[in-house]
Amino acid sequence: METVSENICFGGVQGVYTHKSDACSCDMTFGLFLPEEAKDGPVPVLWYLSGLTCTHENAMTKAGAQGWAAEQGIALVFPDTSPRGEGVADDDAYDLGQGAGFYVNATQDPWAPHFRMWDYLADELPTLITRNFSVDEERQAITGHSMGGHGALTLAMGLPGRFRSVSAFAPISNPTQSDWGRKQLGAYLGNDEAKWVAHDASMLMREVGFDGPLLVDTGTADQFIDLLRPEALSEATIARRQQATLRMQPGYDHSYFFISTFMEDHVTFHAEALYSE
């Protein structure tokens, strides 16, 4: 692992690091904010998964999360959204290939050799971080935006017991029934739609739910709301009788102005779960 940069931030340190990934068979980059409390021992951690076209940097510089995390003594992890580099498959479209990993393990060519973001986030990166930084592997929470909200929800439900809480900003909630999903799941996983179910938050909610609190915010003026299908997640949550707060925020769109507005709410929500006994 190599240090790209480290900057003092709200009394803690915002770092950027690269490492060779066995899961993705390429170099990967991630951001990590450690609050001042990490100097004295392991701190709880909140994972933030970004959306289409993003890198580790977007949320790290635009979401305004570090200040709220510093108040709560929580670390923040900002992974990349896909493998990158020479020899890594890509596509001319913004919503497939590099920057659009969709947090799955691809099984189809040309994606399969590198696009293994599920393994990267479920196993490899958490192990790397807990071995090298002062974070608590038992106190974990996860959030994300858009494609990253999809990833946060599916990882939380697909890894029972891993995360104490999950939240999302404008998540792609029902990708098996959306153009933001069918294209990518078909390309990465093949045409057998039964294999897509594990990566559809609404279907997972109906089947397994989440053993903990859930918070989701979506803007009523989100320009992509028909692709996000928040109503599908809402219906599944009610059917499951899942502990959840699902909010439609009037007038807000899909941008980081929306995310930064409600970031304090999300960090506080996770802090309550991370510090509960």
Short mmCIF file of C-alpha atoms in Angstrom, two decimals:
data_model
loop_
_atom_site.label_atom_id
_atom_site.label_comp_id
_atom_site.label_asym_id
_atom_site.label_seq_id
_atom_site.Cartn_x
_atom_site.Cartn_y
_atom_site.Cartn_z
CA MET A 1 0.00 0.00 0.00
CA GLU A 2 1.25 3.48 -0.90
CA THR A 3 0.22 6.86 0.49
CA VAL A 4 -0.91 9.30 -2.20
CA SER A 5 -1.73 12.14 0.19
CA GLU A 6 -2.58 12.89 3.81
CA ASN A 7 -4.14 16.16 4.97
CA ILE A 8 -5.20 17.35 8.41
CA CYS A 9 -8.97 17.67 8.38
CA PHE A 10 -11.27 18.60 11.32
CA GLY A 11 -8.54 17.49 13.72
CA GLY A 12 -8.17 14.13 11.99
CA VAL A 13 -6.49 13.00 8.78
CA GLN A 14 -7.97 12.64 5.31
CA GLY A 15 -5.79 10.20 3.42
CA VAL A 16 -5.72 8.74 -0.08
CA TYR A 17 -4.02 5.40 -0.65
CA THR A 18 -3.35 2.96 -3.48
CA HIS A 19 -2.72 -0.76 -3.35
CA LYS A 20 -2.52 -3.79 -5.58
CA SER A 21 -5.88 -5.57 -5.51
CA ASP A 22 -6.01 -9.33 -5.84
CA ALA A 23 -9.80 -9.21 -6.22
CA CYS A 24 -9.73 -6.75 -9.13
CA SER A 25 -6.30 -7.68 -10.52
CA CYS A 26 -5.21 -4.06 -10.79
CA ASP A 27 -4.19 -1.10 -8.64
CA MET A 28 -7.06 0.40 -6.63
CA THR A 29 -7.34 3.75 -4.86
CA PHE A 30 -9.42 4.65 -1.80
CA GLY A 31 -9.90 7.57 0.57
CA LEU A 32 -9.95 7.18 4.35
CA PHE A 33 -10.80 9.82 6.94
CA LEU A 34 -9.61 9.04 10.46
CA PRO A 35 -10.92 11.26 13.26
CA GLU A 36 -8.62 12.46 16.04
CA GLU A 37 -9.89 9.68 18.34
CA ALA A 38 -8.17 7.09 16.14
CA LYS A 39 -4.87 8.11 17.75
CA ASP A 40 -6.09 6.48 20.98
CA GLY A 41 -7.61 3.28 19.61
CA PRO A 42 -9.90 1.76 17.00
CA VAL A 43 -12.90 3.87 15.95
CA PRO A 44 -16.14 2.82 14.26
CA VAL A 45 -16.28 3.18 10.50
CA LEU A 46 -18.86 4.32 7.95
CA TRP A 47 -18.43 3.15 4.35
CA TYR A 48 -19.56 5.52 1.59
CA LEU A 49 -20.13 4.01 -1.87
CA SER A 50 -20.30 6.45 -4.77
CA GLY A 51 -22.41 6.53 -7.92
CA LEU A 52 -21.94 6.27 -11.66
CA THR A 53 -18.92 8.08 -13.14
CA CYS A 54 -17.49 8.80 -9.68
CA THR A 55 -14.12 7.90 -8.19
CA HIS A 56 -13.08 7.81 -4.52
CA GLU A 57 -12.70 11.58 -4.72
CA ASN A 58 -16.24 12.85 -5.40
CA ALA A 59 -17.80 12.24 -1.99
CA MET A 60 -14.50 12.87 -0.24
CA THR A 61 -14.45 16.47 -1.52
CA LYS A 62 -18.17 17.27 -2.05
CA ALA A 63 -20.29 15.49 0.56
CA GLY A 64 -19.14 17.47 3.60
CA ALA A 65 -19.03 14.27 5.63
CA GLN A 66 -15.73 14.69 7.47
CA GLY A 67 -16.91 17.44 9.80
CA TRP A 68 -19.92 15.45 10.98
CA ALA A 69 -17.84 12.26 11.25
CA ALA A 70 -15.24 14.12 13.34
CA GLU A 71 -17.96 15.25 15.75
CA GLN A 72 -18.99 11.61 16.21
CA GLY A 73 -15.49 10.08 16.24
CA ILE A 74 -16.23 7.96 13.17
CA ALA A 75 -13.90 6.96 10.33
CA LEU A 76 -15.06 7.26 6.71
CA VAL A 77 -14.01 5.00 3.84
CA PHE A 78 -14.41 6.23 0.26
CA PRO A 79 -13.70 3.34 -2.15
CA ASP A 80 -13.53 3.69 -5.92
CA THR A 81 -16.51 2.62 -8.01
CA SER A 82 -14.71 0.15 -10.30
CA PRO A 83 -11.34 -1.24 -11.33
CA ARG A 84 -9.31 1.05 -13.57
CA GLY A 85 -6.16 1.15 -15.62
CA GLU A 86 -4.54 -0.18 -18.75
CA GLY A 87 -5.90 -3.59 -19.67
CA VAL A 88 -9.15 -3.10 -17.70
CA ALA A 89 -12.21 -3.42 -19.93
CA ASP A 90 -14.25 -0.29 -20.57
CA ASP A 91 -17.17 0.97 -22.64
CA ASP A 92 -17.90 4.22 -24.42
CA ALA A 93 -21.10 4.64 -22.40
CA TYR A 94 -20.85 6.40 -19.02
CA ASP A 95 -23.00 3.74 -17.32
CA LEU A 96 -20.95 0.64 -18.12
CA GLY A 97 -17.32 -0.27 -17.51
CA GLN A 98 -14.86 1.92 -15.64
CA GLY A 99 -16.69 4.12 -13.14
CA ALA A 100 -19.72 1.84 -13.29
CA GLY A 101 -18.81 -1.36 -11.44
CA PHE A 102 -22.29 -1.73 -9.89
CA TYR A 103 -20.73 -3.54 -6.90
CA VAL A 104 -21.04 -7.04 -8.39
CA ASN A 105 -18.65 -9.86 -9.30
CA ALA A 106 -18.80 -9.99 -13.09
CA THR A 107 -18.96 -13.43 -14.66
CA GLN A 108 -19.09 -12.39 -18.33
CA ASP A 109 -16.37 -11.36 -20.75
CA PRO A 110 -14.73 -8.89 -21.06
CA TRP A 111 -15.60 -7.84 -17.51
CA ALA A 112 -14.89 -10.97 -15.45
CA PRO A 113 -11.09 -10.64 -15.03
CA HIS A 114 -11.28 -7.29 -13.18
CA PHE A 115 -14.84 -6.33 -12.25
CA ARG A 116 -15.10 -8.08 -8.89
CA MET A 117 -16.24 -5.17 -6.76
CA TRP A 118 -18.35 -7.34 -4.44
CA ASP A 119 -15.32 -9.35 -3.33
CA TYR A 120 -13.25 -6.18 -3.14
CA LEU A 121 -15.68 -4.46 -0.77
CA ALA A 122 -16.90 -7.49 1.14
CA ASP A 123 -13.47 -8.95 1.88
CA GLU A 124 -10.29 -7.44 0.48
CA LEU A 125 -10.57 -3.73 1.30
CA PRO A 126 -12.04 -4.22 4.82
CA THR A 127 -9.20 -6.60 5.66
CA LEU A 128 -6.59 -4.19 4.32
CA ILE A 129 -8.01 -1.25 6.28
CA THR A 130 -8.44 -3.05 9.61
CA ARG A 131 -4.88 -4.39 9.39
CA ASN A 132 -3.31 -1.03 8.64
CA PHE A 133 -5.46 1.60 10.35
CA SER A 134 -7.08 2.13 13.72
CA VAL A 135 -10.66 1.14 12.85
CA ASP A 136 -13.00 -1.26 14.61
CA GLU A 137 -13.97 -4.24 12.46
CA GLU A 138 -16.97 -4.94 14.71
CA ARG A 139 -18.56 -1.48 14.47
CA GLN A 140 -19.31 -0.93 10.81
CA ALA A 141 -22.05 0.93 8.92
CA ILE A 142 -22.60 1.65 5.23
CA THR A 143 -24.17 4.31 3.03
CA GLY A 144 -24.01 5.38 -0.59
CA HIS A 145 -25.47 7.46 -3.40
CA SER A 146 -27.35 6.29 -6.51
CA MET A 147 -25.38 3.26 -7.81
CA GLY A 148 -23.57 3.42 -4.47
CA GLY A 149 -26.88 3.42 -2.63
CA HIS A 150 -27.72 0.25 -4.53
CA GLY A 151 -24.38 -1.19 -3.45
CA ALA A 152 -24.84 -0.16 0.19
CA LEU A 153 -28.28 -1.74 0.41
CA THR A 154 -27.31 -4.99 -1.32
CA LEU A 155 -24.08 -5.41 0.66
CA ALA A 156 -25.92 -4.72 3.92
CA MET A 157 -28.58 -7.32 3.19
CA GLY A 158 -26.19 -9.73 1.49
CA LEU A 159 -23.71 -9.79 4.39
CA PRO A 160 -25.88 -10.43 7.48
CA GLY A 161 -24.30 -9.20 10.69
CA ARG A 162 -21.60 -7.12 8.98
CA PHE A 163 -23.20 -3.68 9.29
CA ARG A 164 -25.08 -2.22 12.23
CA SER A 165 -26.98 0.27 10.06
CA VAL A 166 -27.49 1.15 6.40
CA SER A 167 -28.57 4.31 4.63
CA ALA A 168 -28.74 5.59 1.08
CA PHE A 169 -29.11 8.78 -0.90
CA ALA A 170 -31.31 8.34 -3.99
CA PRO A 171 -30.43 4.65 -4.41
CA ILE A 172 -31.08 2.61 -7.54
CA SER A 173 -33.66 0.59 -5.65
CA ASN A 174 -34.97 -1.91 -8.19
CA PRO A 175 -32.30 -2.40 -10.89
CA THR A 176 -33.82 -5.58 -12.33
CA GLN A 177 -36.76 -3.42 -13.46
CA SER A 178 -34.81 -0.30 -14.51
CA ASP A 179 -32.64 0.74 -17.43
CA TRP A 180 -30.11 1.60 -14.71
CA GLY A 181 -29.65 -2.04 -13.86
CA ARG A 182 -30.89 -4.34 -16.58
CA LYS A 183 -28.17 -3.17 -18.96
CA GLN A 184 -25.39 -3.54 -16.39
CA LEU A 185 -26.57 -6.74 -14.70
CA GLY A 186 -27.02 -8.36 -18.09
CA ALA A 187 -23.55 -7.29 -19.22
CA TYR A 188 -21.78 -8.29 -16.00
CA LEU A 189 -23.78 -11.35 -14.92
CA GLY A 190 -25.36 -12.69 -18.12
CA ASN A 191 -28.94 -13.13 -19.24
CA ASP A 192 -30.10 -15.45 -16.44
CA GLU A 193 -32.16 -12.97 -14.43
CA ALA A 194 -32.27 -15.33 -11.45
CA LYS A 195 -28.65 -14.35 -10.85
CA TRP A 196 -29.61 -10.70 -10.66
CA VAL A 197 -31.82 -11.03 -7.58
CA ALA A 198 -28.91 -10.83 -5.11
CA HIS A 199 -28.20 -7.34 -6.47
CA ASP A 200 -31.71 -5.88 -6.33
CA ALA A 201 -32.42 -4.08 -3.04
CA SER A 202 -36.20 -4.26 -3.39
CA MET A 203 -36.16 -7.99 -4.06
CA LEU A 204 -33.67 -8.60 -1.25
CA MET A 205 -35.84 -6.58 1.11
CA ARG A 206 -38.80 -8.85 0.40
CA GLU A 207 -36.69 -12.00 0.78
CA VAL A 208 -34.33 -11.29 3.70
CA GLY A 209 -34.58 -7.68 4.91
CA PHE A 210 -31.95 -6.06 7.11
CA ASP A 211 -31.35 -6.77 10.79
CA GLY A 212 -31.04 -3.15 11.85
CA PRO A 213 -32.18 0.41 11.08
CA LEU A 214 -32.48 1.77 7.54
CA LEU A 215 -32.61 5.40 6.34
CA VAL A 216 -33.21 6.45 2.72
CA ASP A 217 -33.54 9.97 1.30
CA THR A 218 -34.62 10.73 -2.27
CA GLY A 219 -35.43 14.13 -3.77
CA THR A 220 -38.84 14.70 -5.32
CA ALA A 221 -37.16 16.66 -8.13
CA ASP A 222 -34.53 13.98 -8.79
CA GLN A 223 -34.08 13.98 -12.55
CA PHE A 224 -33.48 10.21 -12.50
CA ILE A 225 -36.32 9.23 -10.17
CA ASP A 226 -38.01 6.93 -12.70
CA LEU A 227 -34.76 4.96 -12.97
CA LEU A 228 -34.32 4.83 -9.18
CA ARG A 229 -37.80 3.38 -8.50
CA PRO A 230 -38.05 4.41 -4.81
CA GLU A 231 -41.64 3.17 -4.72
CA ALA A 232 -40.45 -0.42 -5.21
CA LEU A 233 -38.21 -0.24 -2.14
CA SER A 234 -40.96 1.43 -0.13
CA GLU A 235 -43.47 -1.29 -0.99
CA ALA A 236 -40.96 -4.02 -0.18
CA THR A 237 -40.04 -2.38 3.13
CA ILE A 238 -43.66 -2.16 4.18
CA ALA A 239 -44.31 -5.75 3.11
CA ARG A 240 -41.31 -6.88 5.15
CA ARG A 241 -42.25 -4.61 8.09
CA GLN A 242 -38.64 -3.49 8.07
CA GLN A 243 -37.41 -0.95 10.61
CA ALA A 244 -36.90 2.01 8.30
CA THR A 245 -37.21 5.74 7.64
CA LEU A 246 -37.90 6.45 3.96
CA ARG A 247 -38.08 10.15 3.10
CA MET A 248 -38.99 12.05 -0.06
CA GLN A 249 -37.30 15.43 0.22
CA PRO A 250 -39.30 18.17 -1.57
CA GLY A 251 -37.52 19.95 -4.41
CA TYR A 252 -34.16 18.19 -4.09
CA ASP A 253 -32.40 16.67 -7.11
CA HIS A 254 -29.70 14.01 -7.60
CA SER A 255 -26.68 16.24 -6.97
CA TYR A 256 -24.15 16.59 -4.18
CA PHE A 257 -26.04 19.69 -3.04
CA PHE A 258 -28.77 17.24 -2.01
CA ILE A 259 -26.29 14.82 -0.41
CA SER A 260 -24.45 17.50 1.56
CA THR A 261 -27.75 18.90 2.85
CA PHE A 262 -28.70 15.63 4.54
CA MET A 263 -25.26 14.24 5.35
CA GLU A 264 -25.47 15.33 8.98
CA ASP A 265 -28.70 13.35 9.37
CA HIS A 266 -27.09 10.23 7.93
CA VAL A 267 -23.89 10.41 9.98
CA THR A 268 -25.91 10.99 13.16
CA PHE A 269 -28.20 8.09 12.25
CA HIS A 270 -25.21 5.77 11.88
CA ALA A 271 -23.51 7.08 15.02
CA GLU A 272 -26.53 6.06 17.10
CA ALA A 273 -26.23 2.49 15.80
CA LEU A 274 -22.43 2.34 15.96
CA TYR A 275 -22.27 3.45 19.58
CA SER A 276 -25.23 1.43 20.82
CA GLU A 277 -24.47 -1.53 23.05
#
